[in-house]
Short mmCIF file of C-alpha atoms in Angstrom, two decimals:
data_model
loop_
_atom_site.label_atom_id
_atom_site.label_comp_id
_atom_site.label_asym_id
_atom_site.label_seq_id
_atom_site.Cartn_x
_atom_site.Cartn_y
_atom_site.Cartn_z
CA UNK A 1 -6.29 18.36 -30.71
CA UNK A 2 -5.60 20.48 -27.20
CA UNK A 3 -9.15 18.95 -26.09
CA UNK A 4 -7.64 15.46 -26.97
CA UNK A 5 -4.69 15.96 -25.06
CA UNK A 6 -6.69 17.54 -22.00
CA UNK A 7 -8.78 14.87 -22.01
CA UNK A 8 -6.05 12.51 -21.85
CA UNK A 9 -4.19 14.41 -19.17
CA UNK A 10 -7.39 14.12 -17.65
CA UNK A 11 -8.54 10.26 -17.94
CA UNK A 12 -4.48 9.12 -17.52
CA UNK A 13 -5.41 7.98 -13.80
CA UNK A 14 -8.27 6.43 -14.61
CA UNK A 15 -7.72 4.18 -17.88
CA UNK A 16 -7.51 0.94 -15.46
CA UNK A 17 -11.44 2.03 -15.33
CA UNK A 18 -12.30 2.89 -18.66
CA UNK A 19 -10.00 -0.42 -19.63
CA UNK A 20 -13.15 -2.27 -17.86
CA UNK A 21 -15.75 -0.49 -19.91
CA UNK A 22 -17.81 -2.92 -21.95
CA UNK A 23 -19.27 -1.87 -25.82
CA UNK A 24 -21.95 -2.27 -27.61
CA UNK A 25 -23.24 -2.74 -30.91
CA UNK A 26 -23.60 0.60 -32.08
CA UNK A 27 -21.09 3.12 -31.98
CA UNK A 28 -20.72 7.01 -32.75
CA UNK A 29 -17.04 6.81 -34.33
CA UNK A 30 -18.43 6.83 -37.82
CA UNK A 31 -15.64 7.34 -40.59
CA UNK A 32 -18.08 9.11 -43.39
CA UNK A 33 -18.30 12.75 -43.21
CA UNK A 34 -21.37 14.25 -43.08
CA UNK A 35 -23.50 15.52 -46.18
CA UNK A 36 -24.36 19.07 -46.66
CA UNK A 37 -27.32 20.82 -46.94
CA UNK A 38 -28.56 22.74 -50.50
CA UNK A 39 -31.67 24.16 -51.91
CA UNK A 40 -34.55 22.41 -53.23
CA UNK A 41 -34.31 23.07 -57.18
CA UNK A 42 -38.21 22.89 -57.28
CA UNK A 43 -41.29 23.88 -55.07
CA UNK A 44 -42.15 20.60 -54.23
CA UNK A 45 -40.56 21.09 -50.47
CA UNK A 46 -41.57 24.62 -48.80
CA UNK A 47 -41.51 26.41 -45.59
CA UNK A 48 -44.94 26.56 -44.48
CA UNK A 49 -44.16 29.63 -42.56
CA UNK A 50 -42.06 31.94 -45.44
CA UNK A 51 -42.95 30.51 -48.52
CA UNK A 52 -38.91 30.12 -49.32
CA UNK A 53 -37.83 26.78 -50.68
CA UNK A 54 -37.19 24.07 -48.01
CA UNK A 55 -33.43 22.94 -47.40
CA UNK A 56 -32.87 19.42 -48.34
CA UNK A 57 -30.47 17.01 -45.54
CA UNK A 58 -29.50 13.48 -47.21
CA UNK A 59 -28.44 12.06 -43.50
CA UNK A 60 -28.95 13.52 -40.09
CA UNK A 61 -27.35 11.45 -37.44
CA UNK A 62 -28.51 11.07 -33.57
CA UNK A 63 -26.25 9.36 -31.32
CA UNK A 64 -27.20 8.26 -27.45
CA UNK A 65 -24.97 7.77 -24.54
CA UNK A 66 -25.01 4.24 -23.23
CA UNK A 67 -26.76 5.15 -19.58
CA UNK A 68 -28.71 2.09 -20.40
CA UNK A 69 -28.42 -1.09 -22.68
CA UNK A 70 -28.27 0.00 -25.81
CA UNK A 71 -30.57 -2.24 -27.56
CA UNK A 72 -33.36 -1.10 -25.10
CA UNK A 73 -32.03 2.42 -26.39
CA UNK A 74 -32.67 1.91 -29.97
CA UNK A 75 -35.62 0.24 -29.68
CA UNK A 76 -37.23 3.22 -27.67
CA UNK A 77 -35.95 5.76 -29.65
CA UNK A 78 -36.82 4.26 -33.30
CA UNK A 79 -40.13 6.66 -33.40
CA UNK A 80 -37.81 9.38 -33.16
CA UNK A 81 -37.04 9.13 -36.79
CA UNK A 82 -40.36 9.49 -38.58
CA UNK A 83 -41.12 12.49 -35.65
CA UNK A 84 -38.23 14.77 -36.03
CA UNK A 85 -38.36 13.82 -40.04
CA UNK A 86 -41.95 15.28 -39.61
CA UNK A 87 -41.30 18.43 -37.24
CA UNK A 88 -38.47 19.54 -39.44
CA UNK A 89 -40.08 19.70 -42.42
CA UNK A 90 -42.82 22.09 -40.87
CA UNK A 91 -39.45 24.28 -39.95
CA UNK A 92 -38.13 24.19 -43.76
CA UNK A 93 -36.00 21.12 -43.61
CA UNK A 94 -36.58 17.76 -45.70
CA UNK A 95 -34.58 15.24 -44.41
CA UNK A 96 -34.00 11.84 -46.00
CA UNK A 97 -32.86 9.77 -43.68
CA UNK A 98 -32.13 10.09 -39.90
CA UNK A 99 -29.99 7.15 -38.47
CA UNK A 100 -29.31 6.39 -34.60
CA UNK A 101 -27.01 4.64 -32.63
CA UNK A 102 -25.52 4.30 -28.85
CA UNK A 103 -21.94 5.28 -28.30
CA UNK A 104 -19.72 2.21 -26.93
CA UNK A 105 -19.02 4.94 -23.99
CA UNK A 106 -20.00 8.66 -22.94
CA UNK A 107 -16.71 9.88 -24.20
CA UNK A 108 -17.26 7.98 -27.60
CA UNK A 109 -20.56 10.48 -28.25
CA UNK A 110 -18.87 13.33 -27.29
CA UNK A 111 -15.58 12.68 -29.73
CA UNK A 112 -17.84 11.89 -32.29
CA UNK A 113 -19.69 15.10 -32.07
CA UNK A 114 -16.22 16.63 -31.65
CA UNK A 115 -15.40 15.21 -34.84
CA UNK A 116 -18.17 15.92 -36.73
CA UNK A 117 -19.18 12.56 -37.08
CA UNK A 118 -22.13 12.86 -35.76
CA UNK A 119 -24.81 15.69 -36.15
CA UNK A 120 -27.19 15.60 -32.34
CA UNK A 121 -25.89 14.05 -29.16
CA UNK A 122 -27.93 13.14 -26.06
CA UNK A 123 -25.29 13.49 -23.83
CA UNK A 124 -25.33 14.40 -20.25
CA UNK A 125 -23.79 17.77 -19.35
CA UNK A 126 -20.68 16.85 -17.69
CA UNK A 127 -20.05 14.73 -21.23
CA UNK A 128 -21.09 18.29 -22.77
CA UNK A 129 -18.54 20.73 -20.89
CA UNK A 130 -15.87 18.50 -21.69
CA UNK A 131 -16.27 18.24 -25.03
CA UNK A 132 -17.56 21.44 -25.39
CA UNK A 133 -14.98 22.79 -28.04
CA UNK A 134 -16.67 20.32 -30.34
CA UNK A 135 -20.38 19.93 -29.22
CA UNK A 136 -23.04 23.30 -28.44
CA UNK A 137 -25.75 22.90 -26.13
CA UNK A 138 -28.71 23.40 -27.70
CA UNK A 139 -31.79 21.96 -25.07
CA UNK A 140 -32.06 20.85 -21.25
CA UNK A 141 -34.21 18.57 -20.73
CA UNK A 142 -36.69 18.48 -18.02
CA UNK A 143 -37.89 16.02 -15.78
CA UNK A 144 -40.18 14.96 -12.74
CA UNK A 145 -39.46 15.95 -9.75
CA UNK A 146 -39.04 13.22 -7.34
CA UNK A 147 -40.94 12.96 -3.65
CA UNK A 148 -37.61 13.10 -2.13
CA UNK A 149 -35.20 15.60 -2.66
CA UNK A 150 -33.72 15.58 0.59
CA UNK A 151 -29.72 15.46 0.88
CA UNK A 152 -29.73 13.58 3.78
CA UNK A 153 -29.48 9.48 3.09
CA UNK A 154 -31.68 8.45 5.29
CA UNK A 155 -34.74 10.39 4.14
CA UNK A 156 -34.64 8.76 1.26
CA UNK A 157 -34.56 5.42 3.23
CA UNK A 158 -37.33 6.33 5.39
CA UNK A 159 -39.65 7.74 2.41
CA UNK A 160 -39.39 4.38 -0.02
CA UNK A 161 -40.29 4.23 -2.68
CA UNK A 162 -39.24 7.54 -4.54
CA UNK A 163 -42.20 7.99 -6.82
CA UNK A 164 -42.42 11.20 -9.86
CA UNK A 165 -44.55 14.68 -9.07
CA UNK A 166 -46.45 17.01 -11.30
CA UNK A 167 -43.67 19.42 -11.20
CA UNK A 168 -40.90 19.41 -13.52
CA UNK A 169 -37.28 19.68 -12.29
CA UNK A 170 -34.25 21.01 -14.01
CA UNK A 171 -31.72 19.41 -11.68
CA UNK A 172 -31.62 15.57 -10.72
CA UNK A 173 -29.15 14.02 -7.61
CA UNK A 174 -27.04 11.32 -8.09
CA UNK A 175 -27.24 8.68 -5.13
CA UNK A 176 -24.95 6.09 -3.51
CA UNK A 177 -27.08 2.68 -3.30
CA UNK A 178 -26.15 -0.17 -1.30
CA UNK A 179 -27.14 -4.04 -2.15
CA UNK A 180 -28.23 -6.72 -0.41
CA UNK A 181 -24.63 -8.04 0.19
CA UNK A 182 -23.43 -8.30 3.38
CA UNK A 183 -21.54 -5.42 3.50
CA UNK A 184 -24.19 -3.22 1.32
CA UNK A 185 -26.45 -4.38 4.17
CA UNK A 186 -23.88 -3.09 6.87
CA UNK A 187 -23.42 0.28 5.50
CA UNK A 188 -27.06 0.97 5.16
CA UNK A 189 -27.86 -0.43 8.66
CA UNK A 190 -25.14 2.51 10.03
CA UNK A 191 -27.11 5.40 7.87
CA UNK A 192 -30.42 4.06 8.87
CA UNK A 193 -29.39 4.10 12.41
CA UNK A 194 -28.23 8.16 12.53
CA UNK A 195 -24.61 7.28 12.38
CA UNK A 196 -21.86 8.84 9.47
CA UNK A 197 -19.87 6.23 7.43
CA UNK A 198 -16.03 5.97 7.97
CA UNK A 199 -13.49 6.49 4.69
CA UNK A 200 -12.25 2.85 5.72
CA UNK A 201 -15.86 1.44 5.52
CA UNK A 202 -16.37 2.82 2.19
CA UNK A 203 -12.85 2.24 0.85
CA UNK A 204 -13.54 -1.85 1.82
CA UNK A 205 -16.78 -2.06 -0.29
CA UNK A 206 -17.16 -3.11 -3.59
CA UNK A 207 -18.23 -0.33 -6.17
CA UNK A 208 -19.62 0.44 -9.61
CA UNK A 209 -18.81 3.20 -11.25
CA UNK A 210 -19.97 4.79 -14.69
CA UNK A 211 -17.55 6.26 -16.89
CA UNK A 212 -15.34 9.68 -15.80
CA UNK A 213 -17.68 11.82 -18.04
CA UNK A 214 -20.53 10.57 -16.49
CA UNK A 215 -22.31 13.76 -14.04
CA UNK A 216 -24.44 11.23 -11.95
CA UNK A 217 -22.20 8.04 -12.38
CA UNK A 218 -19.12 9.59 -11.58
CA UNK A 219 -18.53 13.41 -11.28
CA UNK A 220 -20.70 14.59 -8.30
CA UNK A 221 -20.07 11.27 -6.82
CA UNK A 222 -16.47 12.28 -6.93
CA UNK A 223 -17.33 15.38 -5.68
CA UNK A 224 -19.07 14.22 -2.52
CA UNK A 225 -16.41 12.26 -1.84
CA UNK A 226 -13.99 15.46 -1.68
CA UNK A 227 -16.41 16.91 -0.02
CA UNK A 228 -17.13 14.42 2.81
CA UNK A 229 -13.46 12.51 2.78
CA UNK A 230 -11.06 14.75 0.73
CA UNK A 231 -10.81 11.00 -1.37
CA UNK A 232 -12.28 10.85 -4.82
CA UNK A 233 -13.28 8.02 -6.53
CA UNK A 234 -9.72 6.62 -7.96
CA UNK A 235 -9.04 6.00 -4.02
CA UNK A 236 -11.44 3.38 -3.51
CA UNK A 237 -9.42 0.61 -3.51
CA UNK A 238 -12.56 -1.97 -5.30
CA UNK A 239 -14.08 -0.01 -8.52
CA UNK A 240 -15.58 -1.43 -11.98
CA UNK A 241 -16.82 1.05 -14.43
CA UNK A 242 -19.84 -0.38 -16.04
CA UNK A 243 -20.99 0.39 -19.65
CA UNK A 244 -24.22 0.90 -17.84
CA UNK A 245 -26.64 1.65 -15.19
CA UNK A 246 -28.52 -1.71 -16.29
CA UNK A 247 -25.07 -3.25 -15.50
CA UNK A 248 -24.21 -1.78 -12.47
CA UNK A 249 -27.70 -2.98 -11.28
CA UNK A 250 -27.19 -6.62 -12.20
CA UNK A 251 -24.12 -6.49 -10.39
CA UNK A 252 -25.54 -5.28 -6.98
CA UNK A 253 -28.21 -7.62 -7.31
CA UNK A 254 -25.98 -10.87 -7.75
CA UNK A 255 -23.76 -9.46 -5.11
CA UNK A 256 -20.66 -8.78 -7.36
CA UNK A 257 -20.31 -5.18 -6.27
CA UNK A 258 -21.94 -3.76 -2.48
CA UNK A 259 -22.55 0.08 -3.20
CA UNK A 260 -23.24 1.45 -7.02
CA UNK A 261 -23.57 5.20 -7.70
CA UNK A 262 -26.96 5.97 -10.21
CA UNK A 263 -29.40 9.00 -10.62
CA UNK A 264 -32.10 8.96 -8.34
CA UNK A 265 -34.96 7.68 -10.00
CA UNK A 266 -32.50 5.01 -11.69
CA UNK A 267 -34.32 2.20 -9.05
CA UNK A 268 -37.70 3.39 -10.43
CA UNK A 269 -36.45 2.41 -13.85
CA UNK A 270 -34.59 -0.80 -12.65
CA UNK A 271 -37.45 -2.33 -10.13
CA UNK A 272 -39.23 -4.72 -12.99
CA UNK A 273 -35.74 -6.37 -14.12
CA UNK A 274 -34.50 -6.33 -10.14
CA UNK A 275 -37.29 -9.50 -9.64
CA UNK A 276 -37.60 -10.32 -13.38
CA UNK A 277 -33.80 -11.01 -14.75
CA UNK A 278 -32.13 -10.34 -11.78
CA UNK A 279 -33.38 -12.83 -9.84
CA UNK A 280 -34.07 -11.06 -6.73
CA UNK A 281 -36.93 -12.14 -4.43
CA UNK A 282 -37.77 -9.44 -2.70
CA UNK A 283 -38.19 -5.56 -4.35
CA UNK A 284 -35.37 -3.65 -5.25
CA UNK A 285 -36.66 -0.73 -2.49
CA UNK A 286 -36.73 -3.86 -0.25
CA UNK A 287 -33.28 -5.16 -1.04
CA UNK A 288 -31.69 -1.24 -1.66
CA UNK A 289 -30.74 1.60 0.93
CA UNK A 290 -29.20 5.03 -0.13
CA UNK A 291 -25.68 5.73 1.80
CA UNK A 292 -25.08 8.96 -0.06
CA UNK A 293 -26.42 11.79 -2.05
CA UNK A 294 -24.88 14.67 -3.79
CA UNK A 295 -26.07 18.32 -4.80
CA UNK A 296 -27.95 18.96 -7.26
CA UNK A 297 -26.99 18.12 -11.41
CA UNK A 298 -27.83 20.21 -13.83
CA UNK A 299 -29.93 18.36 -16.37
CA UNK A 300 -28.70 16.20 -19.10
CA UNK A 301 -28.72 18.18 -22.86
CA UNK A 302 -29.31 17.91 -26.34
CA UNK A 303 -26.31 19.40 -27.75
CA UNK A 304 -24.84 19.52 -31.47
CA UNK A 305 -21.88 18.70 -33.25
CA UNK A 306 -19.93 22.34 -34.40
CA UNK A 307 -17.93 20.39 -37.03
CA UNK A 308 -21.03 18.75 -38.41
CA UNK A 309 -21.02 20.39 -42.28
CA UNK A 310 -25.12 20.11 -41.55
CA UNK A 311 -24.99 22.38 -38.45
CA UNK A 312 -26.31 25.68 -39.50
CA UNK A 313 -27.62 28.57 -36.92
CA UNK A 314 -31.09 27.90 -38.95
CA UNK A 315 -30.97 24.44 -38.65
CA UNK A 316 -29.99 24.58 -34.76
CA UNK A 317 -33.14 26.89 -34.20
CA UNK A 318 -35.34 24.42 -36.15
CA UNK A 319 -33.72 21.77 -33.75
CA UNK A 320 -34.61 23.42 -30.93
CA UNK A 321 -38.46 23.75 -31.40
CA UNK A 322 -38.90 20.26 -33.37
CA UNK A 323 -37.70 18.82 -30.17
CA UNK A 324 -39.80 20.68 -27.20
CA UNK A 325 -42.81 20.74 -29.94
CA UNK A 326 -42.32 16.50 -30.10
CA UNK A 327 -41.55 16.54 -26.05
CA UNK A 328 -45.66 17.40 -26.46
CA UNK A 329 -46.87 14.24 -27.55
CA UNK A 330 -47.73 11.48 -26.53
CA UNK A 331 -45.79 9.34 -29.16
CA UNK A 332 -42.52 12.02 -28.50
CA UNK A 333 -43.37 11.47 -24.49
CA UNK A 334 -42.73 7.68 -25.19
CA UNK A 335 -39.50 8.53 -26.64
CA UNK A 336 -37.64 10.45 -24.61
CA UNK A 337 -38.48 8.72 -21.82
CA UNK A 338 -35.84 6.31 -21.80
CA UNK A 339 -33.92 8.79 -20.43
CA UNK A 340 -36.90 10.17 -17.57
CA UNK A 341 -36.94 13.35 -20.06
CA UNK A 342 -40.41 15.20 -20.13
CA UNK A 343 -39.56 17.83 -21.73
CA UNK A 344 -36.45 20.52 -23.48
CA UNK A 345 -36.25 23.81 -23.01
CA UNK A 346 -33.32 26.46 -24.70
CA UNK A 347 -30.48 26.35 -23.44
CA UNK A 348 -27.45 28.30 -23.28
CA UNK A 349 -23.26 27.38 -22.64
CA UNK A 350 -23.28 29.32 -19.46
CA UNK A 351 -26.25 26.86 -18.00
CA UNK A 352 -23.42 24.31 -17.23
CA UNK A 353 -20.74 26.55 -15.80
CA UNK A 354 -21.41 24.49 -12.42
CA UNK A 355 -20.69 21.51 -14.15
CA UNK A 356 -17.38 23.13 -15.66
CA UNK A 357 -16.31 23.99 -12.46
CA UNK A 358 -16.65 20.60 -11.16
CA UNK A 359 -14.51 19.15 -13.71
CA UNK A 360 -11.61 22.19 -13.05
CA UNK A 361 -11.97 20.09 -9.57
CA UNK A 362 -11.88 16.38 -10.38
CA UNK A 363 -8.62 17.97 -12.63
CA UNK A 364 -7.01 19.46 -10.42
CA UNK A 365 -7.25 16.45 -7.96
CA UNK A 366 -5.72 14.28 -10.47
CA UNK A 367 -2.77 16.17 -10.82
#
């Protein structure tokens, strides 16, 4: 209940944004409780490793945040079932069935682990620190690095298109991209020329936004705008939150908003549907120039509900190496990334202290 009311004490600027939010299909805010674990009463399920009997899990639930449509989500992430079912069982655990779905918003994962309603969240880790009375991080993921990691705007401009390394990165950027509207094309022609952006040229843009839990969609955005303007994002006077990055992209490329804030490989992920469904004729590093970029974001997590009646310390190790041993394979490679994950490694609660301190900031500006 207190992280209810902080949240709300939190959010109460924004609702006009979350208001705009669209759902989907799925959701997190399930009403059953989940089942408990117990003993097998034969030796048909073992450990491999002790010999003891093997715990038996009716239900395990997985629920994804909505960085991208949720339908593309589920269909990605289907294998995941049969490969966790698998890995588990070599770490003592038969589970019967393991259900996803994609939370109508960020927030909506994180009360649901909060709740107990859900078991695992993919969640990001600014979704994670504020909901972390509810929800322990378990996993970071990790993730290509990028052939531009440059904080100045105009690198990035200069060094299309951003393409994946060998080496693996446990920190992304988010980026401010401008469209091909006019006025996208105006700011970008400023940054591309050596010259700084004005609050008043920003302010008269049009902007998507992701929801306030969202690190790359709206936290460190908010940040850099303290940072560079003392303004955060609840100044900008033009602002839809979308229910995702696919959704912010379709409304850059049809003109409807002129700068959108995404992670920054999200135009790697979003250059096939730019041409395909969006209709644009040229390439989205054609039609797209970075204005902005923020420091560096701890990477997204793998965290677990602490009000889950499933969540034992056992079962949270055995969570932790089914998913970095199925972050091996090729079929668990295919999985994970819909989210440019390559990888997990341990984690610990005092890996997102940056993050925490960010949102003491984006608090204390709101009050």
């Amino acid at each position: 209940m207190k992280k209810r009311n902080t949240l709300l004490t939190v959010f109460a600027l924004v609702t006009t944004l979350i208001a705009g939010c669209g759902s989907s299909t799925g959701t997190s805010s399930q009403e059953t409780p989940a089942p408990t674990t117990s003993q097998t009463s034969d030796n048909t399920g073992t450990s491999g490793d002790t010999g003891t009997a093997a715990q038996e899990i009716d239900e395990l639930k997985i629920s994804f945040v909505p960085s991208k449509d949720p339908d593309d989500i589920i269909t990605a992430t289907d294998p995941l079932k049969d490969l966790l079912k698998e890995q588990l069982a070599t770490e003592g655990f038969n589970v019967g069935e393991i259900t996803i779905d994609v939370g109508t918003t960020y927030e909506a994962v994180g009360e649901a682990l909060t709740a107990g309603t859900t078991d695992i969240g993919f969640i990001p880790g600014g979704t994670y620190t504020l909901y972390d009375d509810g929800a322990d991080v378990i996993l970071t993921a990790t993730r290509a690095g990028l052939s531009n990691d440059s904080d100045s705007a105009k690198d990035w401009n200069d060094n299309k298109p951003t393409e994946p390394t060998t080496d693996q990165a446990t920190y992304y950027r988010s980026l401010f991209i401008a469209g091909p509207s006019e006025k996208g094309q105006a700011l970008a022609e400023k940054i591309n020329n050596g010259e700084s952006l004005t609050w008043e040229e920003l302010n008269e843009a049009n902007w998507a936004v992701m929801s306030t839990s969202s690190s790359a969609g709206y936290i460190y955005p908010t940040l850099w705008l303290q940072s560079n303007y003392e303004k955060s994002v609840t100044d900008l006077a033009h602002v839809v939150t979308s229910d995702s990055y696919g959704s912010s992209f379709a409304r850059l490329a049809a003109g409807q908003v002129d700068v959108l804030v995404a992670f920054a490989d999200a135009r790697r992920d979003y250059a096939e549907q730019w041409t395909n469904e969006f209709n644009r004729s040229n390439s989205i590093w054609d039609e797209t120039n970075v204005i902005g970029v923020t420091q560096g974001i701890y990477n997204d997590t793998i965290s677990v509900s602490k009000n889950s009646d499933l969540m034992t310390d056992d079962l949270k190790a055995a969570l932790q190496k089914s998913f970095i041993e199925i972050a091996k394979t090729d079929e668990g490679k295919g999985v994970i990334a819909v989210y440019s994950h390559e990888g997990y490694q341990e984690a610990q609660a005092s890996d997102y202290d940056g993050e925490r301190e960010a949102q003491e900031l984006i608090r204390s500006m709101q009050n």
